């Protein structure tokens, strides 16, 4: 039986950070990271489209579910401290206009290399190709897979999202073995599927739209980019509705809709006035041209189809006042019936996890099992796109490591 002071189960954003933080606090500790995949940190390489949006300078607890819990963690590790942690290892970063922080190299591999080098430098052991399937509490510590003993254990196995990058939900079973519960789990930050035929719009992108998700009541509003797929919608504005969509569809009596406002910066009246101008300027043009000055043509065509403007091969000059008003209204509220999401396979994040009521927000130690710590996405904390989820993984990893150290 190999013996360690600390074993970190799951070697990605939260686990690597926890190991480094513990070792920095107490260099005497004998620490091992146990990772299921052949290499540590695979998911980091996929983040931010290969650029790794590692935090957001504007991230605050209210951006997350369970904000009270997050607030305690961010009091100690706000985004600036996470940036400082990376700077202390030589990684420089920059923030874009929306506060999203990236490595100066614009390459996720720089983030992973930085963490890997620090692990080597500080002497943390790494065991790869080793899925952990059993953690048992035994006298004075934990037995892992029957052949590793540690005095303290960190579970940082992520959630169920994007299992091809290692996070297959097995961490929840480990937590359950040690007496923890798990809240209902939903895929988050993932494209939606819709009942309507959106195939004619496949590949069409609309910037700065506003989406409203409802199921008889308002569930969530988002703004940003929208991308049509062959059977649904993607892009940040759509993906940020995924968790609420899944929750709403689970045992739902009401249908779930998303209303797209293609032009949120114009009122229906302003848009109507604008469309009248277009009717006057382009009177001899086909109906297709009605929205061509403000929206991708394919979207304009679908709006015109939806309010039945294509009759008798008319030109714009033939449109009535009522028809123009209803086209403006449709562009401001284009309704799609949502049928689901593209699931955990394609999700960036898991909504749900180990309940925060079972973990100390001061230390990240389990309140049910002494010596056991959690960090990262396995905990019931998630947020929208923009660097918020890695901020959580790094901040909770740093806090867990510091307290173990
Ligand atoms: C494509 C994509 C892009 C993303 N982009 C961003 C972004 O730009 N910014 C952002 O903030 N967030 C982003 N996210 C979300 C972010 O990557 C995660 O929230 C974050 O990685 C969670 O960190 P974690 O360490 O808790 O879990 P994970 O990163 O999921 O790591 C868990 C690790 O544990 C290992 N493991 C799992 N089970 C076991 C087991 N039983 N035994 C041993 N090892 C195990 C896994 O192999 C994995 O290495 C993105 C996610 C995806 C999928």
Coordinates of C-alpha atoms and ligand atoms in Angstrom, one line a residue:
X1 CA 0.0 0.0 0.0
X2 CA 1.4 3.4 -1.1
X3 CA 1.1 6.1 1.6
X4 CA 0.6 9.8 1.2
X5 CA -0.4 12.7 3.3
X6 CA -2.9 14.0 0.7
X7 CA -4.4 12.3 -2.4
X8 CA -6.2 14.5 -5.0
X9 CA -8.7 12.5 -7.0
X10 CA -9.1 14.2 -10.5
X11 CA -6.3 16.2 -12.0
X12 CA -7.7 19.1 -13.9
X13 CA -8.5 22.8 -13.0
X14 CA -9.6 22.3 -9.4
X15 CA -7.4 19.3 -8.5
X16 CA -4.1 20.7 -9.9
X17 CA -4.7 24.0 -8.1
X18 CA -5.6 22.3 -4.8
X19 CA -2.4 20.2 -4.9
X20 CA -0.2 23.3 -5.7
X21 CA -1.9 25.4 -3.0
X22 CA -1.4 22.6 -0.4
X23 CA 2.2 22.1 -1.3
X24 CA 3.0 25.8 -1.2
X25 CA 1.4 26.1 2.2
X26 CA 3.2 23.1 3.6
X27 CA 6.1 21.9 1.4
X28 CA 6.6 18.9 3.7
X29 CA 3.4 17.3 2.6
X30 CA 3.6 14.2 0.5
X31 CA 0.9 14.7 -2.2
X32 CA -0.4 12.6 -5.1
X33 CA -2.8 13.5 -7.9
X34 CA -4.7 10.5 -9.2
X35 CA -6.1 11.0 -12.7
X36 CA -8.2 8.7 -14.8
X37 CA -7.0 9.9 -18.2
X38 CA -3.5 9.3 -19.6
X39 CA -2.6 13.0 -19.0
X40 CA -3.7 15.6 -16.5
X41 CA -5.6 18.8 -17.4
X42 CA -7.2 17.6 -20.7
X43 CA -10.3 19.8 -20.3
X44 CA -8.2 22.9 -19.7
X45 CA -6.9 22.6 -23.3
X46 CA -10.5 22.7 -24.7
X47 CA -11.6 25.7 -22.7
X48 CA -12.3 29.1 -24.3
X49 CA -12.0 27.5 -27.8
X50 CA -8.4 26.6 -27.0
X51 CA -7.6 30.0 -25.5
X52 CA -8.8 29.2 -21.9
X53 CA -10.9 31.9 -20.5
X54 CA -9.5 31.3 -17.0
X55 CA -11.5 33.8 -15.0
X56 CA -13.6 37.0 -15.2
X57 CA -12.5 40.2 -13.4
X58 CA -16.1 41.0 -12.8
X59 CA -17.1 37.7 -11.3
X60 CA -19.0 38.0 -8.1
X61 CA -20.9 35.5 -5.9
X62 CA -24.3 36.6 -7.3
X63 CA -23.3 35.3 -10.8
X64 CA -23.5 31.8 -9.4
X65 CA -26.1 29.5 -7.9
X66 CA -25.7 29.1 -4.2
X67 CA -24.2 32.7 -3.9
X68 CA -23.8 32.7 -0.1
X69 CA -21.5 29.7 -0.3
X70 CA -19.6 31.2 -3.2
X71 CA -19.3 34.5 -1.5
X72 CA -17.3 33.0 1.4
X73 CA -14.9 31.4 -1.1
X74 CA -14.5 34.5 -3.2
X75 CA -13.8 36.6 -0.1
X76 CA -10.5 34.7 0.1
X77 CA -10.0 34.0 -3.6
X78 CA -11.6 36.7 -5.8
X79 CA -10.6 36.8 -9.5
X80 CA -7.7 39.1 -8.8
X81 CA -6.2 36.5 -6.4
X82 CA -6.6 33.8 -9.1
X83 CA -4.9 36.0 -11.6
X84 CA -2.2 36.7 -9.0
X85 CA -1.8 32.9 -8.4
X86 CA -1.0 32.4 -12.1
X87 CA 1.2 35.5 -12.2
X88 CA 3.2 34.0 -9.3
X89 CA 4.0 31.1 -11.6
X90 CA 5.0 33.3 -14.5
X91 CA 1.8 33.3 -16.5
X92 CA 0.7 36.8 -17.7
X93 CA -3.0 37.4 -18.6
X94 CA -5.2 40.1 -20.2
X95 CA -8.9 40.9 -19.8
X96 CA -11.2 41.7 -22.8
X97 CA -13.9 44.4 -22.8
X98 CA -16.3 42.1 -21.0
X99 CA -13.8 41.2 -18.2
X100 CA -13.0 37.7 -19.6
X101 CA -9.4 36.9 -18.7
X102 CA -7.1 34.9 -21.1
X103 CA -3.4 34.0 -21.0
X104 CA -1.3 36.6 -22.9
X105 CA -0.3 33.8 -25.3
X106 CA -4.0 33.2 -26.1
X107 CA -3.3 29.5 -25.7
X108 CA -4.8 27.2 -23.2
X109 CA -1.7 25.1 -23.3
X110 CA 0.2 27.9 -21.5
X111 CA -2.2 27.6 -18.6
X112 CA -1.8 23.8 -18.4
X113 CA 2.0 24.0 -18.9
X114 CA 2.2 26.6 -16.0
X115 CA 0.3 24.3 -13.7
X116 CA 2.3 21.2 -14.7
X117 CA 5.6 22.9 -14.3
X118 CA 4.7 24.1 -10.8
X119 CA 3.6 20.5 -9.8
X120 CA 6.9 19.2 -10.9
X121 CA 8.8 22.0 -9.2
X122 CA 7.1 21.5 -5.9
X123 CA 7.4 17.7 -6.1
X124 CA 3.8 16.6 -6.3
X125 CA 3.4 13.0 -7.5
X126 CA 1.1 12.4 -10.5
X127 CA -0.5 9.0 -11.2
X128 CA -2.3 8.9 -14.6
X129 CA -4.4 6.2 -16.3
X130 CA -6.0 5.4 -13.0
X131 CA -9.8 5.8 -12.6
X132 CA -10.6 5.9 -8.9
X133 CA -13.7 3.7 -8.2
X134 CA -13.4 3.3 -4.4
X135 CA -12.6 5.6 -1.5
X136 CA -13.0 4.0 1.9
X137 CA -12.7 5.8 5.2
X138 CA -10.4 3.8 7.4
X139 CA -8.6 4.6 10.6
X140 CA -6.9 8.0 10.4
X141 CA -7.5 8.4 6.7
X142 CA -8.7 7.0 3.4
X143 CA -8.0 3.9 1.3
X144 CA -8.2 4.5 -2.4
X145 CA -8.8 1.7 -4.9
X146 CA -7.5 -0.6 -2.2
X147 CA -3.9 0.2 -2.8
X148 CA -3.3 3.9 -1.8
X149 CA -3.6 5.3 1.7
X150 CA -3.8 9.0 2.4
X151 CA -4.5 11.0 5.5
X152 CA -6.6 13.5 3.6
X153 CA -8.4 13.3 0.3
X154 CA -9.7 15.9 -2.2
X155 CA -12.4 14.9 -4.6
X156 CA -12.1 17.2 -7.7
X157 CA -13.5 14.9 -10.4
X158 CA -15.7 17.5 -12.1
X159 CA -19.3 16.8 -13.0
X160 CA -20.9 14.8 -15.9
X161 CA -20.4 17.4 -18.6
X162 CA -18.2 16.6 -21.6
X163 CA -17.3 13.0 -20.4
X164 CA -14.8 12.6 -23.3
X165 CA -12.6 14.9 -21.2
X166 CA -12.7 12.5 -18.2
X167 CA -15.6 13.9 -16.2
X168 CA -18.1 11.0 -16.4
X169 CA -19.9 11.5 -13.1
X170 CA -17.9 8.8 -11.3
X171 CA -16.9 11.4 -8.6
X172 CA -20.5 11.5 -7.4
X173 CA -20.3 7.8 -6.6
X174 CA -17.1 8.3 -4.6
X175 CA -18.8 11.1 -2.6
X176 CA -21.8 8.8 -2.0
X177 CA -19.5 6.1 -0.7
X178 CA -18.4 8.6 2.0
X179 CA -21.9 9.5 3.0
X180 CA -22.7 12.5 0.8
X181 CA -25.8 13.1 -1.3
X182 CA -26.0 14.6 -4.8
X183 CA -28.6 17.1 -6.0
X184 CA -30.4 16.5 -9.3
X185 CA -27.9 17.0 -12.2
X186 CA -28.6 18.9 -15.4
X187 CA -26.4 19.6 -18.4
X188 CA -25.7 23.3 -18.6
X189 CA -24.1 25.6 -21.3
X190 CA -25.2 23.3 -24.1
X191 CA -27.2 23.9 -27.4
X192 CA -31.0 23.5 -27.3
X193 CA -33.2 21.4 -29.6
X194 CA -36.5 22.9 -30.9
X195 CA -39.7 21.5 -32.4
X196 CA -39.8 24.1 -35.2
X197 CA -38.1 23.5 -38.5
X198 CA -35.0 25.7 -38.3
X199 CA -33.1 23.8 -41.0
X200 CA -33.3 26.7 -43.5
X201 CA -31.4 28.8 -40.9
X202 CA -28.7 26.2 -40.2
X203 CA -25.3 27.9 -39.7
X204 CA -26.8 31.4 -39.6
X205 CA -25.5 33.6 -36.8
X206 CA -27.2 36.6 -35.2
X207 CA -25.3 38.9 -32.9
X208 CA -26.7 40.8 -29.9
X209 CA -30.1 39.1 -29.7
X210 CA -32.1 38.7 -26.6
X211 CA -33.7 35.4 -25.6
X212 CA -36.5 34.8 -23.1
X213 CA -37.3 31.3 -21.8
X214 CA -40.8 30.7 -20.5
X215 CA -43.0 27.8 -19.5
X216 CA -46.1 29.8 -18.6
X217 CA -43.8 31.9 -16.4
X218 CA -40.5 33.7 -17.0
X219 CA -37.6 31.3 -16.5
X220 CA -34.5 33.3 -17.7
X221 CA -33.4 36.0 -20.1
X222 CA -30.1 36.1 -21.9
X223 CA -28.4 38.4 -24.4
X224 CA -25.6 37.7 -26.9
X225 CA -24.9 35.6 -29.9
X226 CA -27.2 33.0 -31.4
X227 CA -26.3 30.3 -33.9
X228 CA -28.9 28.2 -35.6
X229 CA -28.2 24.4 -35.9
X230 CA -30.0 21.8 -38.0
X231 CA -32.5 21.1 -35.2
X232 CA -32.1 23.9 -32.7
X233 CA -30.1 26.8 -31.4
X234 CA -26.6 27.3 -30.1
X235 CA -24.4 30.3 -29.3
X236 CA -23.8 31.7 -25.8
X237 CA -27.3 33.3 -25.6
X238 CA -29.0 29.9 -26.2
X239 CA -26.5 27.7 -24.2
X240 CA -27.0 29.8 -21.1
X241 CA -30.7 28.8 -21.1
X242 CA -29.9 25.0 -21.1
X243 CA -30.0 24.2 -17.4
X244 CA -33.3 26.1 -16.9
X245 CA -34.7 24.3 -20.0
X246 CA -33.9 20.9 -18.6
X247 CA -35.3 21.8 -15.2
X248 CA -38.5 23.1 -16.8
X249 CA -39.0 20.1 -19.2
X250 CA -38.5 17.6 -16.3
X251 CA -42.0 16.5 -15.5
X252 CA -43.4 19.7 -17.1
X253 CA -47.1 20.2 -17.8
X254 CA -46.6 23.5 -19.7
X255 CA -44.7 23.7 -23.0
X256 CA -41.3 25.5 -22.9
X257 CA -40.7 28.3 -25.3
X258 CA -37.9 30.6 -26.2
X259 CA -38.8 34.0 -27.7
X260 CA -36.1 35.5 -29.8
X261 CA -35.8 39.3 -30.0
X262 CA -33.6 39.8 -33.0
X263 CA -33.4 43.5 -32.5
X264 CA -33.4 44.2 -28.7
X265 CA -32.1 47.8 -29.1
X266 CA -35.3 48.8 -31.1
X267 CA -38.9 49.0 -29.9
X268 CA -41.7 47.5 -32.1
X269 CA -42.6 51.1 -32.9
X270 CA -39.1 52.1 -33.9
X271 CA -38.7 48.9 -36.0
X272 CA -42.1 49.5 -37.7
X273 CA -41.0 53.0 -38.6
X274 CA -37.7 51.7 -40.0
X275 CA -39.5 49.0 -42.1
X276 CA -41.8 51.7 -43.5
X277 CA -38.7 53.6 -44.6
X278 CA -37.4 50.4 -46.3
X279 CA -40.7 50.0 -48.0
X280 CA -40.4 53.5 -49.5
X281 CA -36.7 53.2 -50.4
X282 CA -36.9 49.6 -51.8
X283 CA -40.5 49.5 -53.0
X284 CA -39.6 47.5 -56.1
X285 CA -37.6 44.9 -54.3
X286 CA -38.7 41.4 -53.3
X287 CA -40.2 40.8 -49.8
X288 CA -36.8 39.2 -48.9
X289 CA -35.3 42.6 -48.7
X290 CA -37.5 43.9 -45.8
X291 CA -35.0 43.1 -43.1
X292 CA -31.8 42.9 -45.2
X293 CA -30.5 46.2 -43.7
X294 CA -30.6 44.9 -40.1
X295 CA -30.5 41.1 -40.1
X296 CA -28.9 38.2 -41.9
X297 CA -31.1 37.7 -45.0
X298 CA -32.1 34.1 -44.1
X299 CA -33.5 35.3 -40.8
X300 CA -35.5 38.1 -42.5
X301 CA -36.9 35.5 -44.9
X302 CA -38.1 33.3 -42.1
X303 CA -39.7 36.2 -40.3
X304 CA -41.5 37.2 -43.4
X305 CA -42.6 33.6 -44.0
X306 CA -43.9 33.3 -40.4
X307 CA -46.3 36.3 -40.9
X308 CA -47.3 35.1 -44.4
X309 CA -45.9 38.0 -46.4
X310 CA -45.0 35.9 -49.5
X311 CA -48.2 36.2 -51.5
X312 CA -48.6 36.5 -55.3
X313 CA -44.9 37.4 -55.8
X314 CA -45.4 40.8 -54.4
X315 CA -42.9 43.6 -53.9
X316 CA -42.3 45.6 -50.8
X317 CA -44.5 48.4 -52.0
X318 CA -47.5 46.1 -51.7
X319 CA -47.2 45.5 -48.0
X320 CA -50.0 46.9 -45.8
X321 CA -49.5 48.7 -42.5
X322 CA -50.8 45.7 -40.6
X323 CA -48.4 43.4 -42.4
X324 CA -45.4 45.6 -41.6
X325 CA -46.5 45.9 -37.9
X326 CA -46.8 42.1 -37.6
X327 CA -43.4 41.6 -39.3
X328 CA -41.9 44.0 -36.8
X329 CA -43.6 42.2 -33.9
X330 CA -42.4 38.8 -35.2
X331 CA -38.8 40.1 -35.4
X332 CA -39.1 41.2 -31.7
X333 CA -40.7 37.9 -30.6
X334 CA -39.9 34.9 -32.8
X335 CA -41.1 32.0 -30.8
X336 CA -39.5 28.5 -30.8
X337 CA -40.8 25.5 -28.8
X338 CA -37.9 24.0 -26.9
X339 CA -37.8 20.2 -26.7
X340 CA -34.5 19.6 -24.9
X341 CA -30.8 20.1 -24.9
X342 CA -27.9 18.3 -26.6
X343 CA -27.2 16.6 -23.2
X344 CA -24.2 16.0 -21.0
X345 CA -22.1 14.7 -24.0
X346 CA -22.0 18.3 -25.4
X347 CA -22.4 20.3 -22.2
X348 CA -19.7 22.6 -20.9
X349 CA -20.8 22.4 -17.3
X350 CA -23.0 20.4 -14.9
X351 CA -25.7 22.1 -12.9
X352 CA -26.1 20.4 -9.5
X353 CA -23.7 18.3 -7.5
X354 CA -22.7 17.8 -3.9
X355 CA -25.0 20.1 -1.8
X356 CA -23.2 23.1 -0.4
X357 CA -24.9 22.4 2.9
X358 CA -22.6 19.4 3.2
X359 CA -19.3 21.3 2.8
X360 CA -17.7 24.1 4.8
X361 CA -17.4 27.3 2.8
X362 CA -14.5 28.3 5.0
X363 CA -12.3 25.4 4.2
X364 CA -14.0 23.2 1.6
X365 CA -13.8 20.3 4.0
X366 CA -16.8 17.9 4.1
X367 CA -19.1 18.5 7.1
X368 CA -19.9 14.8 7.0
X369 CA -16.5 13.2 6.7
X370 CA -13.5 14.6 8.4
X371 CA -10.3 14.9 6.2
X372 CA -12.3 14.8 3.0
X373 CA -12.3 18.0 0.8
X374 CA -14.2 18.9 -2.4
X375 CA -13.2 21.4 -5.1
X376 CA -14.6 22.5 -8.5
X377 CA -17.5 21.5 -10.5
X378 CA -18.4 18.4 -8.5
X379 CA -20.0 20.9 -6.0
X380 CA -23.4 22.3 -6.7
X381 CA -22.1 25.6 -8.0
X382 CA -22.2 26.7 -11.7
X383 CA -22.6 29.9 -13.7
X384 CA -22.9 31.3 -17.2
X385 CA -20.1 31.5 -19.9
X386 CA -17.3 34.0 -19.5
X387 CA -14.6 32.5 -17.2
X388 CA -16.9 32.1 -14.2
X389 CA -16.7 28.3 -14.0
X390 CA -12.9 28.1 -14.1
X391 CA -12.9 31.0 -11.6
X392 CA -14.9 28.7 -9.3
X393 CA -12.7 25.7 -10.0
X394 CA -9.5 27.6 -9.3
X395 CA -10.8 29.5 -6.2
X396 CA -12.3 26.4 -4.6
X397 CA -9.1 24.5 -5.4
X398 CA -6.9 27.2 -3.8
X399 CA -9.0 27.3 -0.7
X400 CA -9.1 23.5 -0.2
X401 CA -5.4 23.3 -0.7
X402 CA -4.6 26.1 1.6
X403 CA -6.6 24.5 4.4
X404 CA -5.1 21.1 3.8
X405 CA -1.7 22.6 3.9
Ligands
LIG1 C1 -15.5 22.6 -24.2 C2 -15.5 23.3 -22.9 C3 -15.1 24.7 -22.8 C4 -15.1 25.4 -21.6 N1 -14.6 26.6 -21.6 C5 -14.6 27.3 -20.4 C6 -14.0 28.6 -20.4 O1 -13.4 29.1 -21.3 N2 -14.0 29.2 -19.1 C7 -14.6 28.7 -18.0 O2 -14.6 29.3 -17.0 N3 -15.1 27.4 -18.1 C8 -15.1 26.7 -19.2 N4 -15.6 25.4 -19.2 C9 -16.0 24.8 -18.0 C10 -14.7 24.4 -17.2 O3 -13.8 23.8 -18.0 C11 -15.1 23.5 -16.0 O4 -16.1 24.1 -15.2 C12 -13.8 23.2 -15.1 O5 -12.9 22.5 -15.9 C13 -14.2 22.3 -13.9 O6 -13.0 22.0 -13.3 P1 -12.8 20.7 -12.4 O7 -11.4 20.5 -12.1 O8 -13.8 20.8 -11.2 O9 -13.4 19.5 -13.2 P2 -12.8 18.9 -14.6 O10 -12.1 20.0 -15.4 O11 -14.0 18.3 -15.3 O12 -11.7 17.8 -14.2 C14 -12.1 16.6 -13.6 C15 -10.9 15.7 -13.7 O13 -11.1 14.5 -12.9 C16 -10.8 13.4 -13.7 N5 -11.6 12.3 -13.1 C17 -13.0 12.2 -13.2 N6 -13.4 11.1 -12.6 C18 -12.3 10.5 -12.1 C19 -12.1 9.3 -11.3 N7 -13.1 8.5 -11.0 N8 -10.8 8.9 -11.0 C20 -9.8 9.7 -11.4 N9 -9.9 10.9 -12.1 C21 -11.2 11.2 -12.4 C22 -11.1 13.8 -15.1 O14 -10.5 12.9 -16.0 C23 -10.7 15.2 -15.1 O15 -9.3 15.3 -15.5 C24 -15.5 24.7 -20.4 C25 -15.9 23.4 -20.5 C26 -15.9 22.7 -21.7 C27 -16.3 21.2 -21.7

